[in-house]
């Protein structure tokens, strides 16, 4: 069985795990997913990630972050560009997510970057999603 939108699946797994208070969640491994997760680690929304192997298949194990009150740091995780409708922004028109409090996730010719990194490097790309 093939998956139509693996990034939406990743976001849904993270969103569901954080809503019920799980400390970790697993997702099937791909290099693209791993780069998206590395961006979330860089931005501080996920504690860490590891690549594990179960029955010959690779999995990403994500360790979620919570504040001192036990509330998840990821309050909202939204898929913007979808297989049926791609959303692109050039370097001059990158929107700010929650007036700079959130992070936009972009795929560019320089790799997977946050909206802040895109502004610094002056590149645009496809908006994969937003998180705050």
Short mmCIF file of C-alpha atoms in Angstrom, two decimals:
data_model
loop_
_atom_site.label_atom_id
_atom_site.label_comp_id
_atom_site.label_asym_id
_atom_site.label_seq_id
_atom_site.Cartn_x
_atom_site.Cartn_y
_atom_site.Cartn_z
CA UNK A 1 0.00 0.00 0.00
CA UNK A 2 1.42 3.36 -0.95
CA UNK A 3 0.91 6.56 0.96
CA UNK A 4 -0.33 9.63 -0.91
CA UNK A 5 0.97 12.28 1.51
CA UNK A 6 3.74 11.13 3.87
CA UNK A 7 4.28 14.61 5.37
CA UNK A 8 0.61 14.87 6.35
CA UNK A 9 0.95 11.42 7.94
CA UNK A 10 4.02 12.58 9.90
CA UNK A 11 2.23 15.74 11.08
CA UNK A 12 -0.83 13.73 12.12
CA UNK A 13 1.26 11.27 14.12
CA UNK A 14 3.02 14.13 15.95
CA UNK A 15 -0.24 16.03 16.53
CA UNK A 16 -2.07 12.96 17.86
CA UNK A 17 0.78 11.95 20.18
CA UNK A 18 1.11 15.45 21.65
CA UNK A 19 -2.66 15.79 22.19
CA UNK A 20 -2.83 12.64 24.32
CA UNK A 21 0.44 13.36 26.15
CA UNK A 22 2.71 10.65 24.78
CA UNK A 23 6.42 11.28 25.28
CA UNK A 24 7.38 9.58 22.00
CA UNK A 25 5.88 8.52 18.71
CA UNK A 26 7.04 6.49 15.73
CA UNK A 27 6.79 7.20 12.01
CA UNK A 28 8.01 5.25 8.98
CA UNK A 29 11.46 6.47 7.93
CA UNK A 30 12.32 8.38 4.81
CA UNK A 31 15.11 10.89 4.23
CA UNK A 32 12.56 13.62 3.52
CA UNK A 33 10.69 12.98 6.78
CA UNK A 34 13.97 12.88 8.66
CA UNK A 35 14.95 16.32 7.33
CA UNK A 36 11.57 17.75 8.38
CA UNK A 37 12.02 16.25 11.87
CA UNK A 38 15.56 17.69 12.08
CA UNK A 39 14.09 21.12 11.39
CA UNK A 40 11.58 20.62 14.22
CA UNK A 41 14.45 19.62 16.51
CA UNK A 42 16.46 22.73 15.48
CA UNK A 43 13.46 24.95 16.19
CA UNK A 44 12.93 23.34 19.62
CA UNK A 45 9.55 21.68 19.11
CA UNK A 46 10.90 18.12 19.40
CA UNK A 47 13.49 16.99 21.94
CA UNK A 48 15.32 14.51 19.73
CA UNK A 49 14.84 11.79 17.16
CA UNK A 50 16.40 8.43 16.44
CA UNK A 51 16.31 6.02 13.53
CA UNK A 52 15.39 2.53 14.71
CA UNK A 53 14.92 -0.72 12.84
CA UNK A 54 12.05 -3.09 13.58
CA UNK A 55 11.65 -6.30 11.59
CA UNK A 56 13.87 -5.00 8.79
CA UNK A 57 12.04 -1.66 8.40
CA UNK A 58 13.43 1.69 9.46
CA UNK A 59 11.36 3.93 11.74
CA UNK A 60 11.80 7.44 13.07
CA UNK A 61 11.29 7.63 16.83
CA UNK A 62 10.45 11.17 17.91
CA UNK A 63 10.66 12.39 21.50
CA UNK A 64 8.21 15.25 22.04
CA UNK A 65 8.79 18.28 24.26
CA UNK A 66 6.45 19.50 26.98
CA UNK A 67 6.62 22.57 29.23
CA UNK A 68 6.85 22.43 33.02
CA UNK A 69 3.03 22.26 33.31
CA UNK A 70 2.90 19.21 31.05
CA UNK A 71 1.48 21.10 28.06
CA UNK A 72 2.93 20.16 24.65
CA UNK A 73 5.14 22.76 22.97
CA UNK A 74 3.43 21.96 19.67
CA UNK A 75 0.06 23.66 20.01
CA UNK A 76 -0.74 23.61 16.31
CA UNK A 77 0.75 21.69 13.39
CA UNK A 78 -0.82 22.36 10.01
CA UNK A 79 -0.13 21.03 6.51
CA UNK A 80 -0.26 23.94 4.04
CA UNK A 81 0.84 22.59 0.66
CA UNK A 82 -0.97 19.40 -0.31
CA UNK A 83 -0.57 17.03 -3.26
CA UNK A 84 -3.64 18.53 -4.94
CA UNK A 85 -2.75 22.15 -4.21
CA UNK A 86 0.86 23.27 -3.93
CA UNK A 87 1.61 26.58 -2.20
CA UNK A 88 4.79 28.45 -3.12
CA UNK A 89 6.26 31.69 -1.79
CA UNK A 90 9.19 33.66 -3.14
CA UNK A 91 11.78 35.17 -0.82
CA UNK A 92 10.10 38.58 -0.75
CA UNK A 93 6.62 37.33 0.13
CA UNK A 94 7.25 34.79 2.91
CA UNK A 95 4.43 35.16 5.44
CA UNK A 96 5.13 35.36 9.16
CA UNK A 97 3.54 32.58 11.17
CA UNK A 98 1.73 33.95 14.23
CA UNK A 99 3.63 37.25 13.84
CA UNK A 100 6.97 35.47 14.20
CA UNK A 101 6.06 33.19 17.12
CA UNK A 102 5.46 30.20 14.85
CA UNK A 103 7.62 28.54 12.23
CA UNK A 104 6.93 27.92 8.56
CA UNK A 105 8.47 24.77 7.09
CA UNK A 106 9.72 25.19 3.50
CA UNK A 107 11.33 22.91 0.99
CA UNK A 108 13.82 24.89 -1.11
CA UNK A 109 16.70 24.24 -3.46
CA UNK A 110 18.92 24.51 -0.33
CA UNK A 111 17.03 21.81 1.59
CA UNK A 112 14.31 21.90 4.23
CA UNK A 113 14.42 25.33 5.89
CA UNK A 114 12.38 27.35 8.35
CA UNK A 115 10.86 30.65 7.27
CA UNK A 116 13.53 32.52 9.23
CA UNK A 117 16.31 30.61 7.47
CA UNK A 118 14.64 31.30 4.11
CA UNK A 119 14.61 35.04 4.85
CA UNK A 120 18.27 34.98 5.92
CA UNK A 121 19.34 33.10 2.79
CA UNK A 122 16.86 34.96 0.57
CA UNK A 123 15.29 31.87 -0.95
CA UNK A 124 11.68 30.86 -1.44
CA UNK A 125 10.06 27.52 -1.91
CA UNK A 126 7.09 25.28 -1.25
CA UNK A 127 5.43 25.76 2.13
CA UNK A 128 5.05 22.29 3.65
CA UNK A 129 3.42 23.39 6.87
CA UNK A 130 3.26 25.66 9.88
CA UNK A 131 3.87 24.94 13.55
CA UNK A 132 3.42 26.92 16.75
#
